[in-house]
PDB file of C-alpha atoms in Angstrom:
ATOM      1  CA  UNK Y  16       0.000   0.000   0.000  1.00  0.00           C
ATOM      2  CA  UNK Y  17       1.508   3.404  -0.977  1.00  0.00           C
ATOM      3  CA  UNK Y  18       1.024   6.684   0.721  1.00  0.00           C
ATOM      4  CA  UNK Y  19       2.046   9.944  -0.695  1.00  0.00           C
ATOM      5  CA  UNK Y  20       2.696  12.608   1.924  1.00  0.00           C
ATOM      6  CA  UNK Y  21       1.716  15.998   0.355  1.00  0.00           C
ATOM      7  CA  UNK Y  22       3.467  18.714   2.747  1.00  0.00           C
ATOM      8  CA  UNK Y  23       3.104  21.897   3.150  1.00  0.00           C
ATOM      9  CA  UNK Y  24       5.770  24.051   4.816  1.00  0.00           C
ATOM     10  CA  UNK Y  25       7.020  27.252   5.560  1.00  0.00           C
ATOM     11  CA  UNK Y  26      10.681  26.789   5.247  1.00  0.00           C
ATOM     12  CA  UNK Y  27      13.289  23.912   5.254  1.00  0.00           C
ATOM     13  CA  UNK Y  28      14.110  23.278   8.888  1.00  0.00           C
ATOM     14  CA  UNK Y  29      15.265  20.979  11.253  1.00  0.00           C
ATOM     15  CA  UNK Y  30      11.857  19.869  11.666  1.00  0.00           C
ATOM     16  CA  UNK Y  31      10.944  19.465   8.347  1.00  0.00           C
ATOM     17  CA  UNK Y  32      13.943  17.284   7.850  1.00  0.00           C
ATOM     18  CA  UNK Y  33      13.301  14.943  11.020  1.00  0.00           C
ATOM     19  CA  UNK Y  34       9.502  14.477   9.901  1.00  0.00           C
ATOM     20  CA  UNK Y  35      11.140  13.495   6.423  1.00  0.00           C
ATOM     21  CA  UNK Y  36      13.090  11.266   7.689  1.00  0.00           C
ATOM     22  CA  UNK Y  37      10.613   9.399   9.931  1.00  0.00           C
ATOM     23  CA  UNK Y  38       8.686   8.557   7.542  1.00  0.00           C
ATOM     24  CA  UNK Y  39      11.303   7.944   4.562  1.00  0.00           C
ATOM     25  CA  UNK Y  40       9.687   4.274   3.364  1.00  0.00           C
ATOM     26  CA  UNK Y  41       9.583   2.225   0.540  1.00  0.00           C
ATOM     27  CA  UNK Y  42       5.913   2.866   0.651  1.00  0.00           C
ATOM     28  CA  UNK Y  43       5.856   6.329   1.226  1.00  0.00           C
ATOM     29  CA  UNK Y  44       6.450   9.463  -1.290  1.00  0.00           C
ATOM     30  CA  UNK Y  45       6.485  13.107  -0.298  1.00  0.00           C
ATOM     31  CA  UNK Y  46       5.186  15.888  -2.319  1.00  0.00           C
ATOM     32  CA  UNK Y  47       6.553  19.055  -1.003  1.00  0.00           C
ATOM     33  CA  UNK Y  48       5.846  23.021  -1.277  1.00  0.00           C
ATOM     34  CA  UNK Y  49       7.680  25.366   0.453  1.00  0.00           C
ATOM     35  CA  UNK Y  50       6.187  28.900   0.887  1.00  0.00           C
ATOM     36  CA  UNK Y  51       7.613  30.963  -1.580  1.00  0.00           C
ATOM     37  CA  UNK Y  52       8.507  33.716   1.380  1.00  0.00           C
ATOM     38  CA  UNK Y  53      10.988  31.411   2.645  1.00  0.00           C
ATOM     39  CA  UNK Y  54      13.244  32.703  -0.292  1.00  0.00           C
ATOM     40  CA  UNK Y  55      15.890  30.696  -1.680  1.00  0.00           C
ATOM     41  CA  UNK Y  56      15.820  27.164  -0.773  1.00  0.00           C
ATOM     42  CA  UNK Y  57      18.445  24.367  -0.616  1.00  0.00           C
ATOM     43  CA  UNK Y  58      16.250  21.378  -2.285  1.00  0.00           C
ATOM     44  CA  UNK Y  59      19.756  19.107  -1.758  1.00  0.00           C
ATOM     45  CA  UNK Y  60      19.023  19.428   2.361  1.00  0.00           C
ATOM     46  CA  UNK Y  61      15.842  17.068   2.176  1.00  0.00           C
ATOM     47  CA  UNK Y  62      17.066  14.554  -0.393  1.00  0.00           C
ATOM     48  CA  UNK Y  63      20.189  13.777   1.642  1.00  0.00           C
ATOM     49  CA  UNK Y  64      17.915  12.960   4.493  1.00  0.00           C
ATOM     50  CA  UNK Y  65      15.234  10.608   1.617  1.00  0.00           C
ATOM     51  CA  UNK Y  66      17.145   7.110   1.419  1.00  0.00           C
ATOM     52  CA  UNK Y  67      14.004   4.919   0.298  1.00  0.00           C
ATOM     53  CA  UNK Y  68      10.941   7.519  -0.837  1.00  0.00           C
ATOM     54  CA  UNK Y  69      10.527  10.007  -3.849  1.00  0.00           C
ATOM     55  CA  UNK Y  70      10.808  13.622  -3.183  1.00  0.00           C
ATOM     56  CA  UNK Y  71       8.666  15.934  -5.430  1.00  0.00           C
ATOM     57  CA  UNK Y  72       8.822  19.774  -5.328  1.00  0.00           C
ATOM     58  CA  UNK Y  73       6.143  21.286  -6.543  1.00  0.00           C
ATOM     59  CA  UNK Y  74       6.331  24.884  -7.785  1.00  0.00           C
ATOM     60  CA  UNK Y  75       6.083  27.316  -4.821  1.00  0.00           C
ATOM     61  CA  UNK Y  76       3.683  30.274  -4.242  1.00  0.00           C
ATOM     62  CA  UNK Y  77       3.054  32.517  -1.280  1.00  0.00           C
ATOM     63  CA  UNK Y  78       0.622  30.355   1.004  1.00  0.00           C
ATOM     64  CA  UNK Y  79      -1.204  32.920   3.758  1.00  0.00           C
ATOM     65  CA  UNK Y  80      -2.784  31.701   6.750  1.00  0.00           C
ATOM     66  CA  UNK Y  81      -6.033  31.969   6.112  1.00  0.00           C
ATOM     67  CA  UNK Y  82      -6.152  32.772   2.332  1.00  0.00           C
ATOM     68  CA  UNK Y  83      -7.306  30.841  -0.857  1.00  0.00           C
ATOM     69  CA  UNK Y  84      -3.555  30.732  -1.414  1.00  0.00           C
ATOM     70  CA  UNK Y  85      -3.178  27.659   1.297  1.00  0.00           C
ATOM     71  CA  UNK Y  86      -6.746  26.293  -0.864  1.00  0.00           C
ATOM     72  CA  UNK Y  87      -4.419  26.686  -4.265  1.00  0.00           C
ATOM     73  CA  UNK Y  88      -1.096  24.870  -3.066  1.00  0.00           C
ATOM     74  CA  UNK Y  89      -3.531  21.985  -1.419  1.00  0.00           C
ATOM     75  CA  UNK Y  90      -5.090  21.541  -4.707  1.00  0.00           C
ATOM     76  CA  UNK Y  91      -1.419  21.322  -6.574  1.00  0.00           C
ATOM     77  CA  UNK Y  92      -0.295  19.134  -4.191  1.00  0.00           C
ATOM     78  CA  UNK Y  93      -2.964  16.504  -4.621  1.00  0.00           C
ATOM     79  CA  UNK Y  94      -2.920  16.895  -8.639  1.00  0.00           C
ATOM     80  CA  UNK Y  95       0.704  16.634  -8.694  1.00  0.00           C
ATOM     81  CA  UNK Y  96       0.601  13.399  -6.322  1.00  0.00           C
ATOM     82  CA  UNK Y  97      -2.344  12.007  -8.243  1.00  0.00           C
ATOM     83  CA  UNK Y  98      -0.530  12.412 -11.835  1.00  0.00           C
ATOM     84  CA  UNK Y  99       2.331  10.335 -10.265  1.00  0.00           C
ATOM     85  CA  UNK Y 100       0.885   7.720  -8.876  1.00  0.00           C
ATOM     86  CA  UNK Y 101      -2.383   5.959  -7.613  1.00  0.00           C
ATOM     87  CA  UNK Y 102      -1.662   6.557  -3.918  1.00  0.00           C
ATOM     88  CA  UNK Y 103      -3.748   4.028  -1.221  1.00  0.00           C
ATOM     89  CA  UNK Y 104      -4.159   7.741   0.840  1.00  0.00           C
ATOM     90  CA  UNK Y 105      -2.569  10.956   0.446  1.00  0.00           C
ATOM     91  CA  UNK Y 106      -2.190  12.302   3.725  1.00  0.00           C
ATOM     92  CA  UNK Y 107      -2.013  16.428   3.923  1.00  0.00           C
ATOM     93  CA  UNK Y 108       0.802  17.677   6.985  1.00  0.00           C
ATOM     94  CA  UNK Y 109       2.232  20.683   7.862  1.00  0.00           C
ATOM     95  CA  UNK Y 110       6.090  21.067   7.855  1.00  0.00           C
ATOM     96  CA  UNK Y 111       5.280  20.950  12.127  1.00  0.00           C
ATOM     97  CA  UNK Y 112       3.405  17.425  12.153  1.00  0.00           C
ATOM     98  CA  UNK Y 113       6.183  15.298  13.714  1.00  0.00           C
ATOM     99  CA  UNK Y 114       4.671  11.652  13.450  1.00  0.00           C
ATOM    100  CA  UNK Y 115       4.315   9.833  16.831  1.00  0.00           C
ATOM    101  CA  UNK Y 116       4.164   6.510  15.588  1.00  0.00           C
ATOM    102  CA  UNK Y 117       6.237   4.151  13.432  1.00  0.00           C
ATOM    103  CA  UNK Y 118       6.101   3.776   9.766  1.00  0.00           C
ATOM    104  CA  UNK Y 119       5.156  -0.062  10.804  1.00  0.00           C
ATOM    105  CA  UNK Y 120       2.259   1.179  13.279  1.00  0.00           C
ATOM    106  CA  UNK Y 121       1.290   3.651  10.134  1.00  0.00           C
ATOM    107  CA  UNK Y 122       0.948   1.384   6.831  1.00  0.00           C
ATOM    108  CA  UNK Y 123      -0.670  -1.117   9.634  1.00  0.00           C
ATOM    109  CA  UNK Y 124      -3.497   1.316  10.806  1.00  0.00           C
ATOM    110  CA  UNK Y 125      -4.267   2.433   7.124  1.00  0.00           C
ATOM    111  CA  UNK Y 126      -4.408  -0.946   5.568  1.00  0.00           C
ATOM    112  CA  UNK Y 127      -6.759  -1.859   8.741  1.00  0.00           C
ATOM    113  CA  UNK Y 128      -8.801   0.506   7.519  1.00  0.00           C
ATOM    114  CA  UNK Y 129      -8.512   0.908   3.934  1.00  0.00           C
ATOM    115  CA  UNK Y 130     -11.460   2.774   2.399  1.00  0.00           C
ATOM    116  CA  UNK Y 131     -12.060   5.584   5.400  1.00  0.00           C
ATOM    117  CA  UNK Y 132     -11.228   8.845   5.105  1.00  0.00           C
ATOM    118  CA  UNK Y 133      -9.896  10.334   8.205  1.00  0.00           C
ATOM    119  CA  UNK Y 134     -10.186  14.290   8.335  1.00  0.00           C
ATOM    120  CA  UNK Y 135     -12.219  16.321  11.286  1.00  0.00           C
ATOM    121  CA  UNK Y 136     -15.210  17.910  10.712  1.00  0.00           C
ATOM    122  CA  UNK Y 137     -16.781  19.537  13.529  1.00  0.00           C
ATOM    123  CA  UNK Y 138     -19.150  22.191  14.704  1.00  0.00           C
ATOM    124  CA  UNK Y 139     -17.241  23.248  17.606  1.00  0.00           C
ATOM    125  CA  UNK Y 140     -16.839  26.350  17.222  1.00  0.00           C
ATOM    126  CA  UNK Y 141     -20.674  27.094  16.477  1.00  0.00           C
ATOM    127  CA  UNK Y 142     -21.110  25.952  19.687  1.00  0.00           C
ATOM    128  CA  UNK Y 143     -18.323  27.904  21.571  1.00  0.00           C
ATOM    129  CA  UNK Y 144     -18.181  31.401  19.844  1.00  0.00           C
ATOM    130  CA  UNK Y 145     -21.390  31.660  16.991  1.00  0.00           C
ATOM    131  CA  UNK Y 146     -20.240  35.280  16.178  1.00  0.00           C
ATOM    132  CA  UNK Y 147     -17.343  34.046  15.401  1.00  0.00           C
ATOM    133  CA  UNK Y 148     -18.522  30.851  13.418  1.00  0.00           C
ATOM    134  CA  UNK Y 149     -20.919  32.982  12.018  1.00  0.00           C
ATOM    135  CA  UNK Y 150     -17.916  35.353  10.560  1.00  0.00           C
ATOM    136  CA  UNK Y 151     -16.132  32.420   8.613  1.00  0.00           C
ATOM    137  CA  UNK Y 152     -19.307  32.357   6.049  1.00  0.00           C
ATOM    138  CA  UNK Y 153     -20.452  35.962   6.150  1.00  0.00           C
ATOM    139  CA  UNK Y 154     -17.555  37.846   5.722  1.00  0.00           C
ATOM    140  CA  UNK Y 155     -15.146  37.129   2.798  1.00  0.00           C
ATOM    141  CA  UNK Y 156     -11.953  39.200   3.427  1.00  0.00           C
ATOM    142  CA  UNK Y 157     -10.830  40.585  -0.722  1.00  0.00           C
ATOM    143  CA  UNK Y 158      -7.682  41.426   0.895  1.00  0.00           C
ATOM    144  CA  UNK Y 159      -6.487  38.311   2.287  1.00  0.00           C
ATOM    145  CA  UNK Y 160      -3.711  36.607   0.343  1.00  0.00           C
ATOM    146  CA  UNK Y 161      -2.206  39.586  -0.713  1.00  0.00           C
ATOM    147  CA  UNK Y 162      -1.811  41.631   2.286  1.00  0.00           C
ATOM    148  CA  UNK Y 163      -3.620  40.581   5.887  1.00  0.00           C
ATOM    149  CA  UNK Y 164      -0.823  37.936   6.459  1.00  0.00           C
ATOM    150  CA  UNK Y 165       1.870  40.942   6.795  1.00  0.00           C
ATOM    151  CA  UNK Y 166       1.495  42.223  10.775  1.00  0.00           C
ATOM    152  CA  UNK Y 167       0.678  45.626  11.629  1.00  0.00           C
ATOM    153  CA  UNK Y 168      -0.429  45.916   8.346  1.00  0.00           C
ATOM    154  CA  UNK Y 169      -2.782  48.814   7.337  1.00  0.00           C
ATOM    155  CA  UNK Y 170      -4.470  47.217   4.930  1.00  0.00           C
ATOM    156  CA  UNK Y 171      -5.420  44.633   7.516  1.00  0.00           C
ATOM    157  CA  UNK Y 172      -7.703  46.935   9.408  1.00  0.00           C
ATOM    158  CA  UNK Y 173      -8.971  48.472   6.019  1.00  0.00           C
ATOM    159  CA  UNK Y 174      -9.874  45.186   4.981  1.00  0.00           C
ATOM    160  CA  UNK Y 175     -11.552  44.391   8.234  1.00  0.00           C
ATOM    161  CA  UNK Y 176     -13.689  47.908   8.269  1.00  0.00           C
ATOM    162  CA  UNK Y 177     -14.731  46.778   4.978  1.00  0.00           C
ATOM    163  CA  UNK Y 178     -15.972  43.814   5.890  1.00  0.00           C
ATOM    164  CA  UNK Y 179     -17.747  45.156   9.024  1.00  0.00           C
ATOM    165  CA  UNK Y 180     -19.305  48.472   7.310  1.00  0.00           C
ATOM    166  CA  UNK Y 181     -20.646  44.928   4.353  1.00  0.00           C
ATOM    167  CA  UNK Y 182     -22.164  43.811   7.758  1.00  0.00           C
ATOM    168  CA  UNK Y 183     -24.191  47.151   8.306  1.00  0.00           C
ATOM    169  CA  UNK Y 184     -25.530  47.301   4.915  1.00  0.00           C
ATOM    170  CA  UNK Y 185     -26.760  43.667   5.383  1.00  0.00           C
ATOM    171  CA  UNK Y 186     -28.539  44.786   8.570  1.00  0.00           C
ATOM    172  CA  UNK Y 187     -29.946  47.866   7.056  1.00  0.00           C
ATOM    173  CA  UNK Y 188     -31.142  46.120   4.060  1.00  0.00           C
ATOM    174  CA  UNK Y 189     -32.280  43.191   5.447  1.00  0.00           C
ATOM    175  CA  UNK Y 190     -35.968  44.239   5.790  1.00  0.00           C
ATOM    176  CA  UNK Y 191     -36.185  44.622   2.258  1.00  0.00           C
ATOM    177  CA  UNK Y 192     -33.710  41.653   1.768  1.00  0.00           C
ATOM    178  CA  UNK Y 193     -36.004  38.243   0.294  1.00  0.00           C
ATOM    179  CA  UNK Y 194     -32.865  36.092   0.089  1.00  0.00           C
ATOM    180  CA  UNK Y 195     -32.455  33.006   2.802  1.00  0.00           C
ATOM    181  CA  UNK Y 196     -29.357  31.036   3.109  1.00  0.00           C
ATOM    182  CA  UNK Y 197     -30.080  27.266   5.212  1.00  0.00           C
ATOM    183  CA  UNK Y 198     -26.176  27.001   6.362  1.00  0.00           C
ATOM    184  CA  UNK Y 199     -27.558  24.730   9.469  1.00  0.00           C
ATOM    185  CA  UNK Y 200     -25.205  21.806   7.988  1.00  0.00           C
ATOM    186  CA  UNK Y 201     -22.740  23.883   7.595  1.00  0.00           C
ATOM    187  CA  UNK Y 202     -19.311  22.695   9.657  1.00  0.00           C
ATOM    188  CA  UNK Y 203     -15.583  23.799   9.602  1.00  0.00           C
ATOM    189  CA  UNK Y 204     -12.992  21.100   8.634  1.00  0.00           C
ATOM    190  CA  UNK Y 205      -9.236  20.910   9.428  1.00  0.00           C
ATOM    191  CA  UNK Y 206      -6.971  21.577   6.825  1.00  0.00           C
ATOM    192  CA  UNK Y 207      -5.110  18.335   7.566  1.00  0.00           C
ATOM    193  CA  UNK Y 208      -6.383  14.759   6.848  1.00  0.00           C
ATOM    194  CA  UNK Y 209      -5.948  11.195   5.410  1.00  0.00           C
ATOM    195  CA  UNK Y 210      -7.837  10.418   2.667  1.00  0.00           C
ATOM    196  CA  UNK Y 211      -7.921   7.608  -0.052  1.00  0.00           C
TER     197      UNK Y 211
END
């Protein structure tokens, strides 16, 4: 069974070069981006530490925490792994996801339980903080990928008085306003999973 780990990290550290090598297997490939902020990278660092898997790069862009950028290098990530291969999973990690159990322990849960998907959906949030939850599907932030991830950024709070003053008008006009959205089903994922 072959698993291609599709990675997405901010830089090449030691990190990033432990979790690569704790899960260099026969059975395993890696699919890497690394943020294009990071600047020049040394590609060489991660295949000295490879000694069984395939290393892919895939071409980098600026990922922002939060932005349809992170959506964009997911997407590349899983076409790029699919093209190569017909993976049993792909799993999605972060350059910080430092596995806590052995490759063995690994292959041995997914081919246990070959056919699930493992990713977290859950409504937590709703429950804890609605104006918040309500905020992830009422407000869409234009500004997002190309400025908001900078701190103490202007165009942060210009962006966010935008989407507030959008808010307003949606109050004021709401009387007149015919339009109803059901999101009851609606539930927030995390961005990393296992899936076949």
């Amino acid at each position: 069974m072959r698993h291609a780990f599709l990675i997405m990290a901010g830089k090449i550290d030691e990190t990033l070069l432990e979790i690569i090598h704790q899960l260099d297997s026969r059975q395993h490939d890696f699919f890497i981006h690394i943020d294009l902020k990071a600047g020049l990278i040394d590609e060489q660092r991660i295949e000295e530490v490879v000694n069984f898997s395939s290393v892919v790069f895939i071409d980098r862009m600026k990922g922002t925490w939060g932005g349809f950028s992170l959506v964009k290098i997911e997407l590349r990530l899983l076409r790029t792994a699919s093209t190569k291969h017909e993976y049993a999973y792909y799993h999605l990690l972060s350059g910080q996801d430092f596995p806590v159990k052995t490759n063995q322990r690994i292959d041995d849960f997914f081919a246990q339980n070959k056919g699930k998907n493992f990713l977290e959906v859950s409504d937590r949030l709703k429950n804890q903080n609605p104006d918040r939850y309500r905020l992830r599907y009422q407000q869409y932030h234009f500004l997002q990928d190309r400025f908001i991830g900078k701190k103490r950024n202007i165009f942060k709070y210009i962006d966010f008085f935008r989407a507030m003053c959008s808010d307003i008008l949606a109050l004021i006009g709401r009387g007149k306003l015919r339009f109803s959205l059901d999101l009851s089903g609606l539930a927030l994922r995390m961005i990393w999973y296992s899936i076949f």
